[in-house]
Coordinates of C-alpha atoms in Angstrom, one line a residue:
Chain A
X275 CA -44.8 41.9 24.7
X276 CA -44.4 38.2 25.2
X277 CA -47.4 36.8 27.0
X278 CA -45.9 33.7 28.7
X279 CA -42.1 33.5 28.8
X280 CA -39.8 30.8 30.1
X281 CA -36.1 30.7 30.8
X282 CA -33.9 29.1 29.8
X283 CA -35.1 27.7 26.4
X284 CA -32.5 24.9 26.5
X285 CA -31.0 23.3 29.6
X286 CA -28.3 20.6 29.4
X287 CA -27.0 19.2 32.6
X288 CA -25.5 16.1 34.3
X289 CA -27.4 13.6 36.3
X290 CA -27.7 14.5 40.0
X291 CA -27.6 18.2 39.5
X292 CA -30.2 20.7 40.7
X293 CA -31.7 23.1 38.2
X294 CA -34.5 25.7 38.0
X295 CA -36.8 26.9 35.2
X296 CA -38.5 30.2 35.4
X297 CA -41.8 31.3 34.1
X298 CA -43.5 34.7 33.9
X299 CA -46.8 35.8 32.4
X300 CA -47.8 39.4 31.8
X301 CA -51.5 38.6 31.0
X302 CA -52.8 39.3 34.5
X303 CA -54.0 35.7 34.8
X304 CA -54.7 34.1 38.2
X305 CA -53.7 30.6 37.3
X306 CA -50.4 29.1 36.2
X307 CA -49.4 25.6 35.2
X308 CA -46.4 23.4 34.6
X309 CA -46.6 20.6 32.0
X310 CA -44.1 17.9 30.9
X311 CA -44.1 16.8 27.3
X312 CA -42.2 13.6 26.7
X313 CA -40.4 12.3 23.5
X314 CA -43.7 10.9 22.2
X315 CA -45.3 14.4 22.5
X316 CA -47.6 13.3 25.3
X317 CA -48.3 16.4 27.4
X318 CA -49.1 15.9 31.1
X319 CA -49.9 18.4 33.8
X320 CA -47.6 18.5 36.7
X321 CA -48.7 21.4 38.9
X322 CA -51.3 24.2 38.9
X323 CA -51.2 27.4 41.1
X324 CA -54.0 29.8 41.6
X325 CA -53.1 33.2 43.1
X326 CA -49.9 31.6 44.5
X327 CA -51.8 28.7 46.0
X328 CA -51.1 25.1 44.9
X329 CA -54.2 23.6 43.4
X330 CA -53.0 20.6 41.5
X331 CA -50.0 18.3 42.2
X332 CA -50.1 15.3 39.9
X333 CA -48.1 12.6 41.5
X334 CA -44.9 14.2 40.6
X335 CA -41.8 13.1 42.4
X336 CA -41.0 15.4 45.3
X337 CA -37.7 16.2 43.6
X338 CA -39.8 18.7 41.7
X339 CA -40.8 21.7 43.7
X340 CA -42.8 24.6 42.2
X341 CA -42.6 28.0 43.7
X342 CA -44.9 31.0 43.0
X343 CA -43.5 34.2 44.5
X344 CA -46.5 36.1 43.0
X345 CA -49.3 35.3 40.7
X346 CA -47.3 36.4 37.6
X347 CA -44.4 33.9 38.3
X348 CA -44.2 30.2 38.7
X349 CA -40.8 28.6 38.9
X350 CA -39.9 25.0 38.8
X351 CA -36.9 23.6 40.8
X352 CA -35.7 20.1 40.2
X353 CA -33.4 18.3 42.6
X354 CA -31.1 15.4 41.8
X355 CA -31.9 15.3 38.1
X356 CA -32.4 11.9 36.5
X357 CA -32.2 10.7 32.9
X358 CA -36.0 10.3 32.8
X359 CA -36.5 13.9 33.5
X360 CA -35.3 14.8 30.0
X361 CA -38.3 16.3 28.3
X362 CA -39.8 19.7 27.3
X363 CA -41.4 21.6 30.1
X364 CA -44.1 24.0 29.4
X365 CA -45.5 26.8 31.5
X366 CA -49.0 28.0 30.9
X367 CA -51.5 30.4 32.4
X368 CA -55.3 31.0 32.2
X369 CA -57.5 33.8 33.3
X370 CA -58.9 32.2 36.4
X371 CA -59.4 28.9 38.0
X372 CA -62.8 27.6 38.6
X373 CA -64.8 24.4 38.4
X374 CA -64.3 22.9 35.0
X375 CA -61.3 25.0 34.0
X376 CA -63.2 26.3 31.1
X377 CA -60.7 28.9 30.2
X378 CA -58.2 28.5 27.4
X379 CA -54.6 28.2 28.4
X380 CA -51.8 30.3 27.1
X381 CA -48.5 28.4 26.8
X382 CA -44.9 29.5 27.0
X383 CA -42.4 28.4 24.3
X384 CA -41.1 25.5 26.4
X385 CA -37.8 24.6 28.0
X386 CA -36.0 21.6 26.6
X387 CA -34.2 19.8 29.4
X388 CA -31.6 17.2 28.6
X389 CA -30.1 15.2 31.4
X390 CA -26.8 13.4 30.5
Chain B
X44 CA -56.7 8.2 33.1
X45 CA -56.0 9.7 29.8
X46 CA -58.9 11.6 28.4
X47 CA -58.2 12.7 24.9
X48 CA -56.9 10.3 22.3
X49 CA -56.4 11.5 18.7
X50 CA -56.8 9.6 15.5
X51 CA -54.9 9.4 13.2
X52 CA -51.5 9.8 14.8
X53 CA -50.2 11.3 11.5
X54 CA -51.9 12.8 8.5
X55 CA -50.3 14.0 5.2
X56 CA -52.4 15.8 2.6
X57 CA -52.0 18.2 -0.3
X58 CA -52.4 21.9 0.1
X59 CA -56.0 22.9 -0.5
X60 CA -57.5 19.6 0.7
X61 CA -59.5 19.3 3.9
X62 CA -58.0 17.7 7.0
X63 CA -60.0 15.9 9.6
X64 CA -58.7 14.8 13.0
X65 CA -60.7 12.9 15.6
X66 CA -60.5 12.7 19.3
X67 CA -62.1 10.3 21.8
X68 CA -62.4 10.6 25.5
X69 CA -63.4 8.4 28.3
X70 CA -65.6 10.2 30.9
X71 CA -68.2 13.0 30.9
X72 CA -66.7 16.4 30.1
X73 CA -67.4 20.0 30.9
X74 CA -65.7 21.1 27.6
X75 CA -63.1 20.0 25.1
X76 CA -60.4 22.2 23.6
X77 CA -58.2 21.9 20.6
X78 CA -54.7 23.2 20.4
X79 CA -52.0 23.5 17.7
X80 CA -48.3 23.1 18.3
X81 CA -45.8 24.1 15.7
X82 CA -42.5 22.3 15.8
X83 CA -40.3 23.5 18.7
X84 CA -43.0 25.9 20.0
X85 CA -45.6 26.1 22.7
X86 CA -49.3 25.1 22.2
X87 CA -51.7 27.6 20.9
X88 CA -55.4 27.5 21.7
X89 CA -57.7 27.1 18.7
X90 CA -61.2 26.5 19.9
X91 CA -63.2 25.4 22.9
X92 CA -66.5 23.5 22.6
X93 CA -68.7 23.1 25.6
X94 CA -70.5 19.8 26.5
X95 CA -73.9 21.3 25.5
X96 CA -72.7 22.4 22.1
X97 CA -72.6 20.2 19.0
X98 CA -70.6 22.3 16.5
X99 CA -68.4 25.4 16.5
X100 CA -66.7 27.3 13.8
X101 CA -63.7 29.6 13.8
X102 CA -62.4 30.7 10.4
X103 CA -61.4 27.6 8.5
X104 CA -61.8 25.4 11.6
X105 CA -64.9 23.4 12.4
X106 CA -65.2 21.4 15.5
X107 CA -68.0 18.9 16.3
X108 CA -68.8 17.2 19.6
X109 CA -70.8 14.0 20.0
X110 CA -71.1 13.4 23.8
X111 CA -73.1 10.2 23.2
X112 CA -70.0 8.7 21.4
X113 CA -67.5 10.7 23.6
X114 CA -65.8 12.0 20.5
X115 CA -64.9 15.2 18.8
X116 CA -63.5 16.1 15.4
X117 CA -61.5 19.0 14.1
X118 CA -61.9 19.9 10.4
X119 CA -59.5 22.3 8.7
X120 CA -60.8 23.3 5.3
X121 CA -58.7 24.5 2.4
X122 CA -55.5 23.6 4.1
X123 CA -52.3 25.6 3.7
X124 CA -48.7 24.8 4.2
X125 CA -48.7 26.9 7.4
X126 CA -51.2 24.5 8.9
X127 CA -48.5 21.9 9.2
X128 CA -48.3 21.2 13.0
X129 CA -49.4 18.8 15.7
X130 CA -52.9 19.2 16.8
X131 CA -54.0 18.1 20.3
X132 CA -57.4 17.7 21.9
X133 CA -57.7 18.3 25.6
X134 CA -60.7 17.3 27.7
X135 CA -61.9 18.9 30.9
X136 CA -63.9 16.4 32.9
X137 CA -67.0 17.3 34.8
X138 CA -66.0 19.0 38.0
X139 CA -62.3 18.7 37.0
X140 CA -59.8 21.5 37.2
X141 CA -57.3 20.5 34.5
X142 CA -56.9 19.7 30.9
X143 CA -56.0 16.2 29.9
X144 CA -54.3 16.0 26.6
X145 CA -54.1 13.3 24.0
X146 CA -50.9 12.5 22.1
X147 CA -51.9 14.6 19.1
X148 CA -52.1 14.3 15.4
X149 CA -49.2 15.3 13.3
X150 CA -50.5 17.1 10.2
X151 CA -48.3 17.7 7.2
X152 CA -49.6 19.8 4.3
X153 CA -47.6 19.2 1.1
X154 CA -47.3 22.1 -1.3

């Protein structure tokens, strides 16, 4: 009965490769997010989708492309991976998206991406 | 710009003691949230305090908010070894649609 799940948990790949991370939530939430946490634990939002519609795109390189086939899924595809992409990527969801984003967010377990 | 900034960056105390972490932010907020992250895990929401609230409690947690100083504090009373984790504040700016996290406080509870 996992609320927010991500696959894979670990991803080790070579520079220049293309990879995808998948996220699914079974909470019935309308809004989903992708965050990047760097080695210093700084957590920064990358994207936000509400009912499959892109709401937030935070100056992320266009090598990163999110895709939301339905409101329960938000996948992240990364092209031409670079060393600086190494980080932990977290998916999250919240009940709905409105002014002020007052709802708590539920986080997945994270995907640790290592680019060699 | 980064909203939440935690202080101290690391805190180590004995089990049973109280732990206090502080958070400062830069602009007007709609609300401020605190999250816990255990090592190698995702973040877990602890408590949300709205801009018109000054104090909120949840079990052993007490959060205060001072909008005049643009600061918040999280107090964990009677700490336990299981409280060992990183704690993050996240601010939601007025009219904003996202959480902006600080770098967190790493709390270690020694048995």
